[in-house]
Amino acid sequence: MAQQPELKHAAVLGWPISHSLSPRLHNYWMKQYNITGNYEAIAVAEQDLQLFLQALPKKKFTGVNLTIPHKEKALLLMDEIDGVARRIGAVNTITVKNGKLYGTNTDAYGFIANMKAQMHSHTKGTAMVLGAGGAARAICAGLLDDGWHVCLAARTRNKAETIAAHFKDNITIVDWQERAQAMADISMLVNTTPLGMKGQSPLDISLEKLSPGASVYEIIYNPLETLLIAEARKRGHAVITGLGMLLYQAQPAFEAWFGVKPEVTPALEQYMQEALI
Ligand code: NAP
């Protein structure tokens, strides 16, 4: 009798988790690359994370992704973490191998890969990052490693200071109130706050001082076109939208688990966009 292919089992863990688009994305690729198994969203509360992760080998998981609020705590729960997760200070991807948990972080990769996919040529210089949360930390790592200077503006200044200190002060801090004024010398503006997201107020910022050659990168993907992106387009700036970051950050995880580097195609983007309408 022919042997049945081994079922692969992967998931995203978070709290809350029902909004996650990761199952839609990974199951699309699993079908495309003939990988038998499934990827599901599992609600895991903060206090249950350790036990849940310890049980992954026994439950025969190939790997899991982590989202809010687990990324930082997971650093201490891995058998091994790589340099990227250590540099960012958070784990978003775990691979289970020989009973051990290996943690990495693919958010910086996703941010930079999406930027390169959407902008075929760009002048590196200073990028201004708005917000100092988990996404900002990964994005700062990605930008610094890609050769950018970063200036960081956050309404809670000490969070920006913590990130700057973590990256050995290769980051300039700009007062939140000064963000619009400080834009004259930057070549890219990046919004990492939730402002502009469905159900939130729009990002309150004037692009008046932004030089015409500068680009605007929005990491929010719901809606696909925020008011910031619409305003930037109207003023003639190159724009980078956020859905691609979500798709590209999943690429290395899928490859680590299933041995195939999946493609980000227009058909996949269209399929993911349909879930956002
Ligand atoms: P987070 O850790 O909660 O950080 C949010 C940051 O935004 C904090 O610095 C916060 O400041 C700031 N902020 C919140 N409300 C603000 C307001 N009204 N005015 C000024 N600043 C405000 O969140 P995160 O994980 O970094 O995620 C941020 C956003 O990025 C979310 O919308 C998330 O969906 C999106 N995201 C997208 C991708 C993607 O793949 N495209 C990946 C990751 C995240 P305080 O600290 O002062 O509250």
mmCIF file of C-alpha atoms in Angstrom, residues 122-248:
data_model
loop_
_atom_site.group_PDB
_atom_site.id
_atom_site.type_symbol
_atom_site.label_atom_id
_atom_site.label_comp_id
_atom_site.label_asym_id
_atom_site.label_seq_id
_atom_site.Cartn_x
_atom_site.Cartn_y
_atom_site.Cartn_z
ATOM 1 C CA HIS A 122 15.606 54.201 -4.208
ATOM 2 C CA THR A 123 18.088 56.565 -2.660
ATOM 3 C CA LYS A 124 19.081 55.495 0.795
ATOM 4 C CA GLY A 125 19.470 58.266 3.294
ATOM 5 C CA THR A 126 17.514 59.031 6.416
ATOM 6 C CA ALA A 127 14.266 57.227 7.144
ATOM 7 C CA MET A 128 11.920 58.741 9.708
ATOM 8 C CA VAL A 129 10.050 56.068 11.639
ATOM 9 C CA LEU A 130 6.851 57.123 13.416
ATOM 10 C CA GLY A 131 6.010 54.985 16.462
ATOM 11 C CA ALA A 132 8.211 52.984 18.835
ATOM 12 C CA GLY A 133 6.355 49.695 19.346
ATOM 13 C CA GLY A 134 7.240 46.132 18.361
ATOM 14 C CA ALA A 135 7.012 46.725 14.620
ATOM 15 C CA ALA A 136 9.184 49.856 14.848
ATOM 16 C CA ARG A 137 11.926 47.900 16.607
ATOM 17 C CA ALA A 138 12.112 45.296 13.822
ATOM 18 C CA ILE A 139 11.901 47.995 11.161
ATOM 19 C CA CYS A 140 14.744 49.988 12.749
ATOM 20 C CA ALA A 141 16.895 46.822 12.674
ATOM 21 C CA GLY A 142 16.028 46.242 9.013
ATOM 22 C CA LEU A 143 16.722 49.834 7.997
ATOM 23 C CA LEU A 144 20.031 50.060 9.906
ATOM 24 C CA ASP A 145 21.223 46.757 8.409
ATOM 25 C CA ASP A 146 20.198 47.992 4.940
ATOM 26 C CA GLY A 147 22.393 51.081 5.356
ATOM 27 C CA TRP A 148 19.865 53.747 6.304
ATOM 28 C CA HIS A 149 20.164 56.342 9.019
ATOM 29 C CA VAL A 150 17.064 56.250 11.190
ATOM 30 C CA CYS A 151 15.314 59.013 13.043
ATOM 31 C CA LEU A 152 12.563 57.949 15.357
ATOM 32 C CA ALA A 153 9.560 59.980 16.507
ATOM 33 C CA ALA A 154 7.175 58.565 19.112
ATOM 34 C CA ARG A 155 4.592 60.164 21.338
ATOM 35 C CA THR A 156 6.106 58.304 24.309
ATOM 36 C CA ARG A 157 9.670 59.561 24.058
ATOM 37 C CA ASN A 158 11.210 57.074 26.468
ATOM 38 C CA LYS A 159 10.090 54.184 24.230
ATOM 39 C CA ALA A 160 12.042 55.785 21.364
ATOM 40 C CA GLU A 161 15.000 56.214 23.710
ATOM 41 C CA THR A 162 14.870 52.528 24.668
ATOM 42 C CA ILE A 163 14.980 51.506 21.009
ATOM 43 C CA ALA A 164 17.838 53.940 20.274
ATOM 44 C CA ALA A 165 19.813 52.565 23.228
ATOM 45 C CA HIS A 166 19.150 48.994 22.087
ATOM 46 C CA PHE A 167 20.678 49.842 18.702
ATOM 47 C CA LYS A 168 23.706 51.512 20.314
ATOM 48 C CA ASP A 169 22.462 54.991 19.521
ATOM 49 C CA ASN A 170 22.693 54.765 15.719
ATOM 50 C CA ILE A 171 19.264 56.393 15.776
ATOM 51 C CA THR A 172 18.354 60.066 16.170
ATOM 52 C CA ILE A 173 15.289 60.862 18.232
ATOM 53 C CA VAL A 174 12.877 63.528 17.069
ATOM 54 C CA ASP A 175 10.234 64.987 19.383
ATOM 55 C CA TRP A 176 6.734 63.878 18.407
ATOM 56 C CA GLN A 177 5.688 67.539 18.160
ATOM 57 C CA GLU A 178 8.597 68.228 15.781
ATOM 58 C CA ARG A 179 7.876 65.347 13.384
ATOM 59 C CA ALA A 180 6.473 67.407 10.526
ATOM 60 C CA GLN A 181 9.262 70.011 10.749
ATOM 61 C CA ALA A 182 11.979 67.358 10.810
ATOM 62 C CA MET A 183 10.845 65.894 7.499
ATOM 63 C CA ALA A 184 12.799 68.242 5.242
ATOM 64 C CA ASP A 185 15.940 66.108 5.200
ATOM 65 C CA ILE A 186 14.547 62.618 5.035
ATOM 66 C CA SER A 187 14.249 60.311 2.047
ATOM 67 C CA MET A 188 11.579 58.010 3.469
ATOM 68 C CA LEU A 189 8.757 58.377 5.973
ATOM 69 C CA VAL A 190 7.528 55.170 7.653
ATOM 70 C CA ASN A 191 4.322 54.953 9.676
ATOM 71 C CA THR A 192 4.417 52.154 12.251
ATOM 72 C CA THR A 193 1.671 53.535 14.499
ATOM 73 C CA PRO A 194 -1.828 52.059 14.200
ATOM 74 C CA LEU A 195 -3.133 55.497 13.181
ATOM 75 C CA GLY A 196 -4.923 55.191 9.861
ATOM 76 C CA MET A 197 -6.003 51.600 10.472
ATOM 77 C CA LYS A 198 -9.686 50.640 10.150
ATOM 78 C CA GLY A 199 -11.438 51.853 13.297
ATOM 79 C CA GLN A 200 -8.598 54.244 14.303
ATOM 80 C CA SER A 201 -8.225 57.960 13.643
ATOM 81 C CA PRO A 202 -6.021 58.930 10.709
ATOM 82 C CA LEU A 203 -2.365 59.827 11.208
ATOM 83 C CA ASP A 204 -2.276 63.543 11.810
ATOM 84 C CA ILE A 205 0.764 64.735 9.888
ATOM 85 C CA SER A 206 1.483 67.328 7.219
ATOM 86 C CA LEU A 207 3.673 66.229 4.302
ATOM 87 C CA GLU A 208 4.342 69.848 3.360
ATOM 88 C CA LYS A 209 8.036 69.710 4.266
ATOM 89 C CA LEU A 210 8.714 66.312 2.699
ATOM 90 C CA SER A 211 11.027 66.670 -0.303
ATOM 91 C CA PRO A 212 9.471 65.589 -3.645
ATOM 92 C CA GLY A 213 11.914 62.674 -4.045
ATOM 93 C CA ALA A 214 11.073 61.158 -0.659
ATOM 94 C CA SER A 215 8.908 58.051 -0.395
ATOM 95 C CA VAL A 216 6.183 57.162 2.086
ATOM 96 C CA TYR A 217 5.941 53.633 3.548
ATOM 97 C CA GLU A 218 2.780 52.654 5.400
ATOM 98 C CA ILE A 219 2.848 49.322 7.260
ATOM 99 C CA ILE A 220 -0.907 49.288 7.856
ATOM 100 C CA TYR A 221 -2.697 47.081 5.318
ATOM 101 C CA ASN A 222 -6.319 47.439 6.418
ATOM 102 C CA PRO A 223 -7.349 49.572 4.607
ATOM 103 C CA LEU A 224 -4.906 48.934 1.772
ATOM 104 C CA GLU A 225 -4.841 52.655 1.026
ATOM 105 C CA THR A 226 -4.727 54.797 4.144
ATOM 106 C CA LEU A 227 -5.251 58.551 4.084
ATOM 107 C CA LEU A 228 -1.476 58.931 4.477
ATOM 108 C CA ILE A 229 -0.903 56.919 1.292
ATOM 109 C CA ALA A 230 -3.629 58.841 -0.551
ATOM 110 C CA GLU A 231 -2.117 62.181 0.501
ATOM 111 C CA ALA A 232 1.395 61.044 -0.456
ATOM 112 C CA ARG A 233 0.200 59.896 -3.886
ATOM 113 C CA LYS A 234 -1.605 63.214 -4.407
ATOM 114 C CA ARG A 235 1.655 65.051 -3.696
ATOM 115 C CA GLY A 236 3.560 62.831 -6.144
ATOM 116 C CA HIS A 237 5.607 60.782 -3.647
ATOM 117 C CA ALA A 238 6.503 57.175 -4.306
ATOM 118 C CA VAL A 239 4.473 55.035 -1.913
ATOM 119 C CA ILE A 240 4.884 51.571 -0.389
ATOM 120 C CA THR A 241 1.831 49.861 1.060
ATOM 121 C CA GLY A 242 1.739 47.441 4.006
ATOM 122 C CA LEU A 243 0.203 44.186 2.743
ATOM 123 C CA GLY A 244 3.486 43.149 1.109
ATOM 124 C CA MET A 245 5.312 43.290 4.446
ATOM 125 C CA LEU A 246 2.876 40.714 5.813
ATOM 126 C CA LEU A 247 3.409 38.475 2.776
ATOM 127 C CA TYR A 248 7.212 38.759 2.701
#
